[in-house]
Amino acid sequence: MAVPLLDLKAQYATIREEINAAVLRVLESQAFILGAEVEALEQEIAAYSGCRYGVGVSSGTDALLLALMVLGVKAGDEVIVPTYTFFATAGAVARLGATPVFVDVDPQTYNTHAQAIEKAITPRTRAIIPVHLYGQMAGMPAIVALAERHNLIVIEDAAQAIGAEYEGKRAGQYGHMACFSFFPSKNLGGAGDGGMVTTNDPELYDKLRLYRNHGYKPKYYNRVVGGNFRLDAIQAAVLRVKLPYLDAWTQARQRNAAIYRQLLAEVDGLRLPCELPNVRHIYNQFVVACERRDDFQSHLQARSIGTEIYYPLPMHLQDCFAELGYKRGDFPHSEAAAQQTLALPIYPELTQAQLEEVADAVRAFFQLPAPA
Ligand SMILES: *Cc1c(COP(=O)(O)O)cnc(C)c1O
């Protein structure tokens, strides 16, 4: 039995009629850009995330870029980001000519933390972008307290963490802004690219809307140099169908994680994801770690089990950031994670038989003798 890493068709099959009707509604309206669907989604995502405002944008990447643009981040500014993350977190900083300043992550949760961030603060630091990796939030109370002491802006990269909680507060409720992604592989995925910036600050909200659409105020009168970061109505309509299911899907992911924990508890040499006691982990990914990770992945592939390496090379070692002067060994926890982690299938529609198939294949690998 093949088990893919993600099976979007399985989810579509459960809501096909509703999705199709929503898409048709937009087609019939021929109103494709922003508009009522997007505004409704903005309110619904803001409410879901415990924030006052939402601004629908073209992707999670553009959410990050827009959040930094409205702060006026520019050449000479530094923005602190974890080196072990998806490229967009760092890319958004560099695209504005500012300098991403990398910090290491915690070896258990793979999230960055206040102690690492504090050491990287300089007089040029403008903002911090903690990433809530794999669906578990970073330790935001300490990060926010640190930011307040140094008068820094906090932008949460919540692309993998919609609905995640840390000590009872949601992704989006800690930072000045939070950036969400609706890329199809996220827990709330559209029929294409999409994203959202949330905030509680009315001034930031106005600026986000201004920069999202070329700095128009009014149309064709450009107050600032913005861009086209608009969200499509079709995406909003699809996402509005899906949002009411999100909590049930999250529960299914949590149930799958619990089943893996049972089935894999005694596997020596395999590290299961660390779930902190004070969080709501939404399991965008279920990421295990081991030595000989690449052999492990090949073994699972031979048994038709889909996996993915998130992420094989930390940002400080990427060619595009070579001029920043980092070297191998600078961030040992991130470098180890990049070599040892592997995501297993965790999507909500997995059956018990599929979960057992994955677990059997995992166990089989660890009983094999080391290669000669
Ligand atoms: C997916 C993701 C993004 C970017 O979102 P897109 O919608 O794909 O542009 C940014 N940061 C993290 C951590 C992500 O996982």
Coordinates of C-alpha atoms and ligand atoms in Angstrom, one line a residue:
M1 CA 0.0 0.0 0.0
A2 CA 1.4 3.4 -1.1
V3 CA 1.2 6.2 1.5
P4 CA 1.9 9.6 0.0
L5 CA 3.3 12.4 2.1
L6 CA 0.1 14.4 1.4
D7 CA -3.1 13.5 -0.4
L8 CA -5.0 16.6 -1.4
K9 CA -7.5 14.6 -3.5
A10 CA -8.6 12.7 -0.4
Q11 CA -9.5 16.0 1.3
Y12 CA -11.2 17.4 -1.9
A13 CA -13.3 14.2 -2.1
T14 CA -14.9 15.1 1.3
I15 CA -15.9 18.7 0.3
R16 CA -16.1 18.6 -3.5
E17 CA -19.6 19.9 -3.9
E18 CA -19.1 22.8 -1.5
I19 CA -15.8 23.8 -3.1
N20 CA -17.1 23.5 -6.7
A21 CA -20.1 25.7 -5.7
A22 CA -17.9 28.3 -4.2
V23 CA -15.6 28.5 -7.2
L24 CA -18.6 28.7 -9.5
R25 CA -20.1 31.5 -7.4
V26 CA -16.9 33.6 -8.1
L27 CA -17.0 32.7 -11.8
E28 CA -20.6 33.8 -12.1
S29 CA -19.7 37.1 -10.3
Q30 CA -16.7 37.7 -12.5
A31 CA -15.2 39.6 -9.5
F32 CA -11.8 38.1 -9.2
I33 CA -9.6 40.4 -7.2
L34 CA -10.1 41.3 -3.5
G35 CA -13.8 42.2 -2.9
A36 CA -16.4 40.8 -0.7
E37 CA -15.1 37.2 -0.6
V38 CA -11.6 38.4 0.5
E39 CA -13.0 40.8 3.1
A40 CA -15.1 38.0 4.6
L41 CA -12.1 35.7 4.7
E42 CA -10.0 38.4 6.3
Q43 CA -12.6 38.8 9.1
E44 CA -12.9 35.1 9.6
I45 CA -9.1 34.4 9.7
A46 CA -8.6 37.3 12.1
A47 CA -11.4 36.0 14.4
Y48 CA -10.0 32.5 14.2
S49 CA -6.5 33.8 15.2
G50 CA -7.7 36.1 17.9
C51 CA -6.6 39.2 16.0
R52 CA -8.5 42.4 15.1
Y53 CA -7.5 42.7 11.5
G54 CA -6.6 40.5 8.5
V55 CA -5.2 41.5 5.2
G56 CA -5.4 38.9 2.4
V57 CA -2.3 38.7 0.2
S58 CA -1.0 36.7 -2.7
S59 CA 1.2 34.2 -0.7
G60 CA 2.9 33.6 2.6
T61 CA 6.1 34.9 1.0
D62 CA 4.4 38.1 0.1
A63 CA 2.9 38.4 3.6
L64 CA 6.4 38.5 5.0
L65 CA 7.6 40.9 2.4
L66 CA 4.6 43.2 2.9
A67 CA 5.0 43.1 6.7
L68 CA 8.6 44.2 6.4
M69 CA 7.8 46.9 3.8
V70 CA 5.2 48.6 6.0
L71 CA 7.9 48.9 8.7
G72 CA 10.1 50.6 6.2
V73 CA 12.8 48.0 6.6
K74 CA 15.7 48.9 4.3
A75 CA 19.4 48.6 3.5
G76 CA 21.4 48.8 6.7
D77 CA 18.7 47.3 8.8
E78 CA 19.1 43.9 10.4
V79 CA 16.2 41.5 10.9
I80 CA 16.8 38.4 13.1
V81 CA 15.5 35.1 11.6
P82 CA 16.2 31.4 12.4
T83 CA 18.6 29.8 10.0
Y84 CA 16.6 26.6 10.0
T85 CA 13.4 27.7 8.2
F86 CA 11.8 27.9 4.8
F87 CA 13.7 30.3 2.5
A88 CA 10.9 32.9 2.4
T89 CA 11.5 34.0 6.0
A90 CA 15.1 35.1 5.1
G91 CA 14.4 36.0 1.5
A92 CA 11.9 38.7 2.4
V93 CA 14.5 40.5 4.5
A94 CA 17.2 40.3 1.8
R95 CA 14.8 41.4 -1.0
L96 CA 14.4 44.8 0.8
G97 CA 18.2 45.2 0.9
A98 CA 18.2 44.6 4.6
T99 CA 20.4 42.0 6.3
P100 CA 19.0 38.7 7.7
V101 CA 20.9 37.9 10.9
F102 CA 20.7 34.2 11.5
V103 CA 20.2 32.5 14.8
D104 CA 20.2 28.8 15.8
V105 CA 17.2 26.8 16.9
D106 CA 16.4 24.6 19.9
P107 CA 17.5 21.0 19.1
Q108 CA 14.2 19.5 20.5
T109 CA 11.5 21.8 19.0
Y110 CA 13.6 23.2 16.0
N111 CA 12.2 26.6 17.0
T112 CA 14.3 29.6 17.7
H113 CA 14.2 31.1 21.2
A114 CA 14.9 34.2 23.2
Q115 CA 18.4 33.3 24.3
A116 CA 19.6 32.8 20.8
I117 CA 17.9 35.9 19.6
E118 CA 19.3 38.1 22.4
K119 CA 22.9 37.4 21.4
A120 CA 22.2 38.6 17.8
I121 CA 20.7 42.0 18.7
T122 CA 22.7 45.0 17.6
P123 CA 21.9 48.7 17.3
R124 CA 20.9 48.0 13.7
T125 CA 18.3 45.4 14.6
R126 CA 14.8 46.4 13.5
A127 CA 12.7 43.3 13.9
I128 CA 12.6 39.7 14.8
I129 CA 10.8 37.0 12.8
P130 CA 10.3 33.9 14.9
V131 CA 9.0 30.9 12.9
H132 CA 6.5 28.5 14.3
L133 CA 8.0 25.5 12.6
Y134 CA 6.0 22.4 11.7
G135 CA 2.9 23.7 13.6
Q136 CA 4.3 24.2 17.1
M137 CA 4.8 27.8 18.2
A138 CA 8.1 29.3 19.3
G139 CA 8.3 30.4 23.0
M140 CA 6.7 33.7 22.3
P141 CA 6.3 35.2 25.8
A142 CA 10.1 35.4 26.3
I143 CA 10.6 36.6 22.7
V144 CA 8.0 39.4 23.1
A145 CA 9.5 40.4 26.4
L146 CA 13.0 40.6 24.9
A147 CA 11.6 42.6 21.9
E148 CA 9.9 45.1 24.3
R149 CA 13.2 45.6 26.2
H150 CA 15.0 46.4 23.0
N151 CA 12.1 48.2 21.3
L152 CA 12.0 45.8 18.4
I153 CA 9.1 44.7 16.2
V154 CA 8.0 41.1 16.2
I155 CA 6.6 39.5 13.0
E156 CA 5.5 35.9 13.5
D157 CA 6.1 33.6 10.6
A158 CA 2.9 31.6 11.2
A159 CA 2.8 30.0 7.7
Q160 CA 2.8 26.5 9.3
A161 CA 0.9 27.4 12.4
I162 CA -2.7 28.6 11.8
G163 CA -4.6 27.9 15.0
A164 CA -1.5 26.8 17.0
E165 CA -1.4 28.0 20.6
Y166 CA 1.3 28.8 23.1
E167 CA 0.1 29.1 26.7
G168 CA -3.5 29.6 25.5
K169 CA -2.7 32.3 23.0
R170 CA -2.8 31.7 19.2
A171 CA -0.3 32.2 16.5
G172 CA -0.9 35.9 15.6
Q173 CA -1.7 37.1 19.1
Y174 CA 1.9 37.7 20.2
G175 CA 3.5 39.7 17.5
H176 CA 2.9 43.1 16.0
M177 CA 2.0 41.2 12.8
A178 CA 1.8 37.6 11.8
C179 CA 2.1 36.1 8.4
F180 CA 0.0 33.1 7.3
S181 CA 0.3 31.0 4.1
F182 CA -2.5 29.2 2.3
F183 CA -0.1 27.2 0.1
P184 CA -1.9 23.9 -0.7
S185 CA 0.3 21.9 1.7
K186 CA -0.4 24.1 4.7
N187 CA -3.2 23.1 7.2
L188 CA -5.5 25.5 5.5
G189 CA -4.6 25.4 1.9
G190 CA -6.2 27.1 -1.1
A191 CA -6.5 26.2 -4.7
G192 CA -3.3 27.9 -5.5
D193 CA -1.2 30.6 -3.7
G194 CA -2.5 32.8 -1.0
G195 CA -1.6 34.3 2.4
M196 CA -2.7 36.7 5.1
V197 CA -1.1 39.2 7.5
T198 CA -2.9 39.7 10.8
T199 CA -2.4 42.6 13.3
N200 CA -4.1 44.3 16.1
D201 CA -2.7 47.7 15.2
P202 CA -5.0 50.0 13.2
E203 CA -2.1 51.9 11.8
L204 CA -0.3 48.8 10.6
Y205 CA -3.6 47.6 9.2
D206 CA -4.0 50.7 7.1
K207 CA -0.4 50.5 5.8
L208 CA -0.7 46.9 4.9
R209 CA -3.8 47.6 2.8
L210 CA -2.0 50.6 1.2
Y211 CA 1.2 48.7 0.3
R212 CA -0.8 45.7 -0.8
N213 CA -2.2 47.6 -3.8
H214 CA 0.6 49.8 -5.2
G215 CA 0.2 52.4 -2.5
Y216 CA -3.0 53.7 -4.1
K217 CA -5.0 56.2 -2.1
P218 CA -7.1 56.8 -4.0
K219 CA -6.7 54.6 -7.1
Y220 CA -3.8 55.8 -9.4
Y221 CA -2.6 58.3 -6.7
N222 CA 0.4 56.5 -5.2
R223 CA 1.2 57.6 -1.6
V224 CA 4.0 55.1 -1.3
V225 CA 5.7 52.5 -3.5
G226 CA 3.7 49.4 -2.8
G227 CA 3.1 46.4 -5.0
N228 CA 0.6 43.9 -6.2
F229 CA 0.1 41.6 -3.2
R230 CA -3.6 41.1 -3.7
L231 CA -5.5 37.9 -2.9
D232 CA -7.9 36.4 -5.5
A233 CA -11.6 36.0 -4.7
I234 CA -11.4 32.3 -5.9
Q235 CA -8.8 31.6 -3.2
A236 CA -10.9 33.3 -0.6
A237 CA -14.0 31.5 -1.6
V238 CA -12.2 28.1 -1.4
L239 CA -10.6 29.0 1.9
R240 CA -13.9 30.1 3.4
V241 CA -15.4 26.6 2.6
K242 CA -12.4 25.0 4.3
L243 CA -12.0 27.1 7.4
P244 CA -15.0 25.5 9.3
Y245 CA -13.4 22.1 8.9
L246 CA -10.0 23.2 10.1
D247 CA -10.4 22.3 13.7
A248 CA -11.6 18.8 12.8
W249 CA -8.6 18.4 10.5
T250 CA -6.2 19.6 13.2
Q251 CA -7.7 17.0 15.6
A252 CA -7.2 14.3 13.0
R253 CA -3.5 15.4 12.6
Q254 CA -3.1 15.3 16.4
R255 CA -4.8 11.8 16.5
N256 CA -2.4 10.6 13.8
A257 CA 0.6 12.0 15.7
A258 CA -0.6 10.1 18.9
I259 CA -1.0 6.9 16.9
Y260 CA 2.6 7.3 15.6
R261 CA 3.8 7.9 19.1
Q262 CA 2.3 4.6 20.2
L263 CA 3.5 2.6 17.2
L264 CA 7.0 4.1 17.2
A265 CA 7.6 4.5 21.0
E266 CA 10.1 1.8 21.3
V267 CA 12.1 2.4 18.1
D268 CA 15.7 2.9 19.3
G269 CA 17.5 5.6 17.4
L270 CA 14.5 7.4 16.1
R271 CA 13.6 10.8 17.7
L272 CA 9.9 11.6 17.6
P273 CA 8.8 15.3 17.5
C274 CA 8.9 17.1 20.8
E275 CA 5.5 18.4 21.8
L276 CA 5.7 20.9 24.6
P277 CA 3.1 20.6 27.4
N278 CA 1.8 24.1 27.2
V279 CA 1.0 24.3 23.4
R280 CA -1.6 23.4 20.8
H281 CA 0.6 21.7 18.2
I282 CA -1.3 21.6 14.9
Y283 CA 1.1 19.2 13.2
N284 CA 1.6 20.8 9.8
Q285 CA 4.4 18.2 9.7
F286 CA 5.3 15.2 11.8
V287 CA 9.1 15.4 11.7
V288 CA 11.3 12.6 13.1
A289 CA 15.0 12.6 13.3
C290 CA 17.7 9.9 13.1
E291 CA 21.3 9.2 12.0
R292 CA 21.5 7.8 8.5
R293 CA 18.5 9.9 7.6
D294 CA 19.1 9.6 3.8
D295 CA 19.2 5.8 4.0
F296 CA 16.1 5.9 6.1
Q297 CA 14.4 8.0 3.4
S298 CA 15.5 5.7 0.6
H299 CA 14.1 2.7 2.6
L300 CA 10.7 4.4 3.0
Q301 CA 10.7 5.4 -0.6
A302 CA 11.3 1.8 -1.7
R303 CA 8.2 0.9 0.3
S304 CA 6.2 3.6 -1.4
I305 CA 6.0 5.9 1.6
G306 CA 6.2 9.6 0.8
T307 CA 8.6 11.7 2.9
E308 CA 10.2 15.1 2.6
I309 CA 13.3 16.8 4.1
Y310 CA 12.3 20.1 5.6
Y311 CA 14.9 21.6 5.1
P312 CA 18.2 20.1 3.8
L313 CA 20.3 23.3 4.0
P314 CA 20.1 26.0 6.7
M315 CA 19.9 29.6 5.4
H316 CA 23.4 30.6 6.6
L317 CA 24.9 28.0 4.2
Q318 CA 22.8 28.9 1.1
D319 CA 24.8 30.2 -1.9
C320 CA 22.6 33.3 -2.1
F321 CA 23.7 34.4 1.4
A322 CA 27.4 33.5 0.9
E323 CA 28.4 37.2 1.1
L324 CA 27.1 37.4 4.7
G325 CA 30.1 35.4 5.6
Y326 CA 28.7 32.5 7.7
K327 CA 30.4 29.1 7.7
R328 CA 29.6 25.5 8.5
G329 CA 29.7 25.0 12.3
D330 CA 28.1 28.4 13.1
F331 CA 24.7 27.0 14.1
P332 CA 25.2 23.4 15.1
H333 CA 21.6 22.6 16.1
S334 CA 20.3 23.8 12.7
E335 CA 23.0 22.0 10.8
A336 CA 22.3 18.7 12.7
A337 CA 18.5 19.1 12.1
A338 CA 19.1 19.7 8.4
Q339 CA 21.0 16.4 8.3
Q340 CA 18.8 14.3 10.5
T341 CA 15.1 15.3 10.1
L342 CA 12.5 13.7 7.9
A343 CA 8.7 14.4 7.6
L344 CA 6.4 11.4 7.6
P345 CA 2.8 11.5 6.3
I346 CA 0.5 13.2 8.8
Y347 CA -2.4 14.6 6.7
P348 CA -5.9 14.3 8.3
E349 CA -7.4 11.7 5.9
L350 CA -4.8 9.0 6.7
T351 CA -6.4 5.7 7.6
Q352 CA -5.4 3.5 10.5
A353 CA -4.1 1.0 8.0
Q354 CA -1.9 3.6 6.3
L355 CA -0.5 4.8 9.6
E356 CA 0.3 1.2 10.5
E357 CA 1.9 0.7 7.1
V358 CA 4.2 3.7 7.7
A359 CA 5.0 2.6 11.2
D360 CA 5.8 -1.0 10.0
A361 CA 8.2 0.4 7.4
V362 CA 9.9 2.7 9.9
R363 CA 10.3 -0.2 12.4
A364 CA 11.7 -2.4 9.7
F365 CA 14.5 0.1 8.9
F366 CA 15.7 0.2 12.5
Q367 CA 15.9 -3.5 12.7
L368 CA 18.2 -3.7 9.7
P369 CA 21.9 -4.0 10.4
A370 CA 24.1 -1.0 9.5
P371 CA 25.2 -1.2 5.9
A372 CA 28.6 -2.8 5.3
Ligands
LIG1 C1 5.2 28.0 3.4 C2 6.0 28.9 4.2 C3 6.2 30.3 3.8 C4 5.8 30.8 2.5 O1 4.5 30.7 2.1 P1 4.1 30.6 0.6 O2 2.6 30.8 0.7 O3 4.5 29.3 0.1 O4 4.7 31.8 -0.1 C5 6.9 31.1 4.7 N1 7.4 30.6 5.8 C6 7.3 29.3 6.2 C7 7.9 28.9 7.5 C8 6.6 28.4 5.4 O5 6.4 27.2 5.8

